[in-house]
PDB file of C-alpha atoms in Angstrom:
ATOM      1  CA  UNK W   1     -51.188  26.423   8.630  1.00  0.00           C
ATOM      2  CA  UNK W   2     -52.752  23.124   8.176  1.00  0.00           C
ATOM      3  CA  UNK W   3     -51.028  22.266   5.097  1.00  0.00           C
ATOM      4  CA  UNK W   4     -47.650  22.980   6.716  1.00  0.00           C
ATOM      5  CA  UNK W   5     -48.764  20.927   9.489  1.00  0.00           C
ATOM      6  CA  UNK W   6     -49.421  17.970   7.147  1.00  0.00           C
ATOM      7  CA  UNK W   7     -46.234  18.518   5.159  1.00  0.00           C
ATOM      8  CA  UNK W   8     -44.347  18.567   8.526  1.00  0.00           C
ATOM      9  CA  UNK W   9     -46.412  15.291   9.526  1.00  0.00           C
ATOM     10  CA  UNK W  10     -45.395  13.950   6.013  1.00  0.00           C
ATOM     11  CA  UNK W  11     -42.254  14.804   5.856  1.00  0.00           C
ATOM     12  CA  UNK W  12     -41.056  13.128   9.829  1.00  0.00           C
ATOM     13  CA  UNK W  13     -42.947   9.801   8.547  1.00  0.00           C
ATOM     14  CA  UNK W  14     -41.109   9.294   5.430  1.00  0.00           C
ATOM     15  CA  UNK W  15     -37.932  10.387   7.261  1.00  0.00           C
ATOM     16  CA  UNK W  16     -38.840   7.955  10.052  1.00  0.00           C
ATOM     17  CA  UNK W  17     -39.526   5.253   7.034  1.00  0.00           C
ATOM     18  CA  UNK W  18     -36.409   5.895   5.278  1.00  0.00           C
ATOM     19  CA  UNK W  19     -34.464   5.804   8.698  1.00  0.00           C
ATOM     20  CA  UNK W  20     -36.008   2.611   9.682  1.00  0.00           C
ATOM     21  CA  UNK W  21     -35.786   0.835   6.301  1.00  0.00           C
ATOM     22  CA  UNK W  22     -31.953   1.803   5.673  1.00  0.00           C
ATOM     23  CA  UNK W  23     -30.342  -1.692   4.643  1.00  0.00           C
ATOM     24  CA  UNK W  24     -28.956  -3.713   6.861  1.00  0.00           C
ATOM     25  CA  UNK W  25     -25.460  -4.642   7.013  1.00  0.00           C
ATOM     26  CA  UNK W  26     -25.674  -8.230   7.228  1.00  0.00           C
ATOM     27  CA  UNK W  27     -22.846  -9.673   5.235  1.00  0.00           C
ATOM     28  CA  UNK W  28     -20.211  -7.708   6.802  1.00  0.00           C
ATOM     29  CA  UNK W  29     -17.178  -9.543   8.032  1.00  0.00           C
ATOM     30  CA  UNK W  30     -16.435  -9.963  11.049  1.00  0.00           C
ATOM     31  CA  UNK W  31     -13.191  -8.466  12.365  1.00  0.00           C
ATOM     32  CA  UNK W  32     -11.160 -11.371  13.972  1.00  0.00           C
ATOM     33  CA  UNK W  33      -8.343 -10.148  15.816  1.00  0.00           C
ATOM     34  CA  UNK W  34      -4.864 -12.335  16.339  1.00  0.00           C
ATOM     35  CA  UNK W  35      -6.413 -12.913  20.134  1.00  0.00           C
ATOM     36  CA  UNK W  36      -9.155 -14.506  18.767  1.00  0.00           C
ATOM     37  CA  UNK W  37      -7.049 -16.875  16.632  1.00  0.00           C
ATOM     38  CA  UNK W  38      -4.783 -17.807  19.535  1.00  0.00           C
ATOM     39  CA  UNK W  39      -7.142 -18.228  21.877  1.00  0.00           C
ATOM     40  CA  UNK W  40      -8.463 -21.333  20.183  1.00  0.00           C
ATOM     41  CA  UNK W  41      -4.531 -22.173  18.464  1.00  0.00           C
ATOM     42  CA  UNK W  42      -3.534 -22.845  21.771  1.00  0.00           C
ATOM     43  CA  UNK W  43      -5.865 -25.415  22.520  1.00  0.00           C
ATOM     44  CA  UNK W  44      -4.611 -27.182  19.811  1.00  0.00           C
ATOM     45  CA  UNK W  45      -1.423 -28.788  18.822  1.00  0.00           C
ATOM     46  CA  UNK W  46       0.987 -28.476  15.703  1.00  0.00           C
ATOM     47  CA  UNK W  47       0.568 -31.821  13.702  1.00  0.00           C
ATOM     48  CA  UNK W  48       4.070 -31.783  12.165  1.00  0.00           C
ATOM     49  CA  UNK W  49       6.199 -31.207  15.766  1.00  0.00           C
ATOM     50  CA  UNK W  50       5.619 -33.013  18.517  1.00  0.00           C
ATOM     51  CA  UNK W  51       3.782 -31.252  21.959  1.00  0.00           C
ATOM     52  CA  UNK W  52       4.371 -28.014  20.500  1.00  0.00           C
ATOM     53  CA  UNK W  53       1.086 -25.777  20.965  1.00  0.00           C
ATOM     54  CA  UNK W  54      -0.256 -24.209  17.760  1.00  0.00           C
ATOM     55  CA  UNK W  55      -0.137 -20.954  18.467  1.00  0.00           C
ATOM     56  CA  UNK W  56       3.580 -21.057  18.624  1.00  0.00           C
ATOM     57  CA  UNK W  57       4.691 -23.207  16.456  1.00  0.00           C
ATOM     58  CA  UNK W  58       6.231 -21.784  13.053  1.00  0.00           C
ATOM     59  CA  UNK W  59       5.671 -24.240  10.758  1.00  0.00           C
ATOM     60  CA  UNK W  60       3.829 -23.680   7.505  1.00  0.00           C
ATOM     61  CA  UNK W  61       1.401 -26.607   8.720  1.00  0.00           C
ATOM     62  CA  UNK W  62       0.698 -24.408  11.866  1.00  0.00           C
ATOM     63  CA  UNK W  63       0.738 -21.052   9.924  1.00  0.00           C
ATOM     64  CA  UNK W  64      -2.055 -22.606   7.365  1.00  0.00           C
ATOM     65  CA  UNK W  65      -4.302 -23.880  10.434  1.00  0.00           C
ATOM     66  CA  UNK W  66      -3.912 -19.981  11.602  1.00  0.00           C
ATOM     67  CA  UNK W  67      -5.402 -19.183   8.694  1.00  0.00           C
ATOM     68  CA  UNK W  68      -8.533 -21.700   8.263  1.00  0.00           C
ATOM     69  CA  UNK W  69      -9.345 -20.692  12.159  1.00  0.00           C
ATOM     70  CA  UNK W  70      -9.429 -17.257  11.505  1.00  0.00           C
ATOM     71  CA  UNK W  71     -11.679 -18.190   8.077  1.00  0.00           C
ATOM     72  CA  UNK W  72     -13.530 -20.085  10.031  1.00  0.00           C
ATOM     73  CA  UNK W  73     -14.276 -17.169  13.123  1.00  0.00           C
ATOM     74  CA  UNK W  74     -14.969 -14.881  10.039  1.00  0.00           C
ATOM     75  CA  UNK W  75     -17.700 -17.246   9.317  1.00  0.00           C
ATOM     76  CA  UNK W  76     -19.359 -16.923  12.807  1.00  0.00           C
ATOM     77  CA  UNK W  77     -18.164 -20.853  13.713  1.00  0.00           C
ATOM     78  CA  UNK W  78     -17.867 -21.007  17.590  1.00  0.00           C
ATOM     79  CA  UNK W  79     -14.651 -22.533  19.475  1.00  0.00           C
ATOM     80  CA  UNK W  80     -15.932 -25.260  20.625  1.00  0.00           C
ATOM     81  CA  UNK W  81     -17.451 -26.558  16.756  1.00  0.00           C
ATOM     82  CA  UNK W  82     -13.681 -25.384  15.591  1.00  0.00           C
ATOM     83  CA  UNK W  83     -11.687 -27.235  17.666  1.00  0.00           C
ATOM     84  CA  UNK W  84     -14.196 -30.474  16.801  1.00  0.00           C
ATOM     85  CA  UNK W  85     -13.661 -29.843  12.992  1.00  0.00           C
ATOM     86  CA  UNK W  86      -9.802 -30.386  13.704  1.00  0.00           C
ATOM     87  CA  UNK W  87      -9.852 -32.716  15.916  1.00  0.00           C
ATOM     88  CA  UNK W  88     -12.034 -34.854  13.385  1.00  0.00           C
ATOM     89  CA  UNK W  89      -9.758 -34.024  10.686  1.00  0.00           C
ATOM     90  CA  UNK W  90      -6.504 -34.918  12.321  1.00  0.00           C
ATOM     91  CA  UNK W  91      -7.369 -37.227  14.692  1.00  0.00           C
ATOM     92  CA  UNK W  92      -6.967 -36.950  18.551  1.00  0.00           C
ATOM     93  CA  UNK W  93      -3.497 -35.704  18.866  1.00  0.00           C
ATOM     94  CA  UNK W  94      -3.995 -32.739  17.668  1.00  0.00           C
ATOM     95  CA  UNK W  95      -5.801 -31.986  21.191  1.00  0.00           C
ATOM     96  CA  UNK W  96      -4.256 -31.625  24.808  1.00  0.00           C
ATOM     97  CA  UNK W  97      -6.258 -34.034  26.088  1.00  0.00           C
ATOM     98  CA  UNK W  98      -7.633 -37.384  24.924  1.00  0.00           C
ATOM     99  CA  UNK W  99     -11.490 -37.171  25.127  1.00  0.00           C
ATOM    100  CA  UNK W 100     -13.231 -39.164  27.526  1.00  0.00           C
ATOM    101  CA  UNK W 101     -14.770 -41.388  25.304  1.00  0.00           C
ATOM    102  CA  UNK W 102     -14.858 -45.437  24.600  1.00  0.00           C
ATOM    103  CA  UNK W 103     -11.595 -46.696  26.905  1.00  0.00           C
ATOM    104  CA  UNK W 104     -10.180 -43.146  27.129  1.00  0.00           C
ATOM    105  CA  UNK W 105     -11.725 -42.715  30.171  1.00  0.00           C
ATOM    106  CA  UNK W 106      -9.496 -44.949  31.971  1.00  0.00           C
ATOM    107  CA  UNK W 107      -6.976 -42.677  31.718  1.00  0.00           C
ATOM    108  CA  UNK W 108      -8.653 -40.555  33.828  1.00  0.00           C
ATOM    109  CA  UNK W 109      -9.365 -42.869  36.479  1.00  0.00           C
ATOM    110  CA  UNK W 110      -6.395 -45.469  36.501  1.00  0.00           C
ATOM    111  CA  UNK W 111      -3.603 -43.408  37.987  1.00  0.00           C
ATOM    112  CA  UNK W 112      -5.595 -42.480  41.276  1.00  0.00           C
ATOM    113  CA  UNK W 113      -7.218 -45.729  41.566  1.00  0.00           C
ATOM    114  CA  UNK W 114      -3.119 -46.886  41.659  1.00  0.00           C
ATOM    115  CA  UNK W 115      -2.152 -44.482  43.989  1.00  0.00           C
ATOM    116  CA  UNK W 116      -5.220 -45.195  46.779  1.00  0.00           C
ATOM    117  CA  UNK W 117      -4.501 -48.688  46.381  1.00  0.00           C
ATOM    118  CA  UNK W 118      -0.676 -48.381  46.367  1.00  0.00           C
ATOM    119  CA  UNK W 119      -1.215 -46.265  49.554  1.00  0.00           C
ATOM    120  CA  UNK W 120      -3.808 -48.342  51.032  1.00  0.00           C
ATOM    121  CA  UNK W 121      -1.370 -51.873  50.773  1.00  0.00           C
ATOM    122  CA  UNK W 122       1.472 -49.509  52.316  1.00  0.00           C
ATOM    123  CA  UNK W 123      -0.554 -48.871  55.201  1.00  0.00           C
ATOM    124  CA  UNK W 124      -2.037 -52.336  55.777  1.00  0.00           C
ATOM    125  CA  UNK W 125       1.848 -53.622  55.584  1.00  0.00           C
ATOM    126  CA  UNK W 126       3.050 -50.953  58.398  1.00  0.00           C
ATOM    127  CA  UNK W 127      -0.020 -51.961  60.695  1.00  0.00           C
ATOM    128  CA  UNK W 128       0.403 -55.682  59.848  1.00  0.00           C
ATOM    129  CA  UNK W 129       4.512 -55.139  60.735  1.00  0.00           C
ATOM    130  CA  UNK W 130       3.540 -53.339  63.575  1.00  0.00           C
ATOM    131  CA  UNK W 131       1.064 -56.238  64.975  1.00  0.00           C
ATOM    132  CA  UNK W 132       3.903 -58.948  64.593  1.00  0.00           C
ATOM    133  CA  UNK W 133       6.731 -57.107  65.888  1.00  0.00           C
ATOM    134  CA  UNK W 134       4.673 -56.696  69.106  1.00  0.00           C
ATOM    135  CA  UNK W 135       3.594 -60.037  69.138  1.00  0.00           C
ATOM    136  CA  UNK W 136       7.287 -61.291  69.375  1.00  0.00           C
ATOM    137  CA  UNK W 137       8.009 -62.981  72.847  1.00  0.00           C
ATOM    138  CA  UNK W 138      10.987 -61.474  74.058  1.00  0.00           C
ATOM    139  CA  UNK W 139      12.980 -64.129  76.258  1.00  0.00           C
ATOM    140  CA  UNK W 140      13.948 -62.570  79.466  1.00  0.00           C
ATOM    141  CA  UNK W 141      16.708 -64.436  81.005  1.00  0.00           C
ATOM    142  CA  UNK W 142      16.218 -66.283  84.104  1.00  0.00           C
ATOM    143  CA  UNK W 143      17.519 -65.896  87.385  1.00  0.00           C
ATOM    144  CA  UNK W 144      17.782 -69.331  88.812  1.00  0.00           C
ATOM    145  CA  UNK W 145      20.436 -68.990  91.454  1.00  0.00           C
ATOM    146  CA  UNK W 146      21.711 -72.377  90.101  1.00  0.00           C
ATOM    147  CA  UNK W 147      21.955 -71.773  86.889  1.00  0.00           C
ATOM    148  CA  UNK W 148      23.821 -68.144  87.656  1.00  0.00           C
ATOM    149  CA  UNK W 149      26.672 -70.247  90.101  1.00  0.00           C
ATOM    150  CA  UNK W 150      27.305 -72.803  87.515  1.00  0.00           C
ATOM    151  CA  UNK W 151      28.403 -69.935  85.096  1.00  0.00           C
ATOM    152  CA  UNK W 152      30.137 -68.001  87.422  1.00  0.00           C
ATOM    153  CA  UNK W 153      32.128 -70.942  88.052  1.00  0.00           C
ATOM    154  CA  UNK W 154      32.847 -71.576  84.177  1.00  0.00           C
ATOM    155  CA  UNK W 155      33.854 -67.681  84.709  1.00  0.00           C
ATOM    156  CA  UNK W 156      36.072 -68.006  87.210  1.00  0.00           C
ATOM    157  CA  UNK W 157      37.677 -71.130  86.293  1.00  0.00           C
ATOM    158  CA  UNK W 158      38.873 -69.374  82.524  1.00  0.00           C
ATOM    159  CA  UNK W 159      40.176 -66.446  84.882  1.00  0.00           C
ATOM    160  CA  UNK W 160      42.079 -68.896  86.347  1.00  0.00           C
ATOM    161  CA  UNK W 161      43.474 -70.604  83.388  1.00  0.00           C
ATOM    162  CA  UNK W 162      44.540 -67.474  81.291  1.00  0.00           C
ATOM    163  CA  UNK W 163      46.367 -66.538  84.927  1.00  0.00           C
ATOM    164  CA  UNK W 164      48.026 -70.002  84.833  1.00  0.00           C
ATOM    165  CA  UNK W 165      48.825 -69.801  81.322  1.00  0.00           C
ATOM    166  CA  UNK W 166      49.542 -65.966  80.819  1.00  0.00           C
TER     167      UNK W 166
END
């Protein structure tokens, strides 16, 4: 009874040893799927046709770029270090967006700073138009009782002529 208890001890270690040493699937590929591929071709743009997103675009160009993605997902390369290896191949406009580096930045902040300011000077004109129109003096006519008999008597005396003459 002993020995079968010591081939039965025996027996579950080397099973347990063979089990735990089985070799390790390490160079398998990994199984990219067409989602993978466009979720990065679309972040990128075709650099034959103009503003036309990669994933979309039917060019051969755009069909080979397809291809070195998916190579390089196979190899385990993450989207962000993809989209920098084309963007350093091709330059800039192959991406959406400019980066914000060197002067590029500007291009970020320009158009808003113009529109605050634009709307800023339209305000300060309306107030400033609104300031001077009520600062206007407004003549109000006077009501000198001479002044009001000499022209009733210019009045009266062209009623009389067109009467004379008509």
């Amino acid at each position: 009874m002993k020995k079968n208890l010591w081939f039965s001890a025996l027996f579950i270690t080397l099973f347990m040893l063979f089990y735990l040493v089985s070799p390790v699937a390490a160079d398998d590929p990994v199984l990219v799927s067409d989602d993978d591929v466009n979720e990065i071709a679309e972040q990128l743009y075709c650099p034959v046709c103009e503003n036309v997103p990669l994933d979309v675009c039917p060019t051969k160009a755009c069909i080979d770029w397809r291809t070195v993605i998916r190579e390089m997902l196979e190899e385990g390369k993450q989207n962000d270090e993809i989209i920098a290896h084309f963007s350093s191949q091709y330059g800039w406009s192959v991406l959406p967006m400019p980066p914000r580096v060197g002067l590029n930045w500007l291009i970020y902040i320009l158009p808003p700073a113009i529109i605050m300011a634009g709307g800023v000077l339209l305000i300060t004109l309306i107030r400033k138009g609104k300031t001077q129109s009520d600062q206007i003096p407004v003549e109000t006519p006077s009501h000198d009782s001479k002044n009001l008999e000499d022209y009733l008597a210019i009045i009266d005396q062209d009623l009389k002529d067109k009467e004379n003459n008509g």
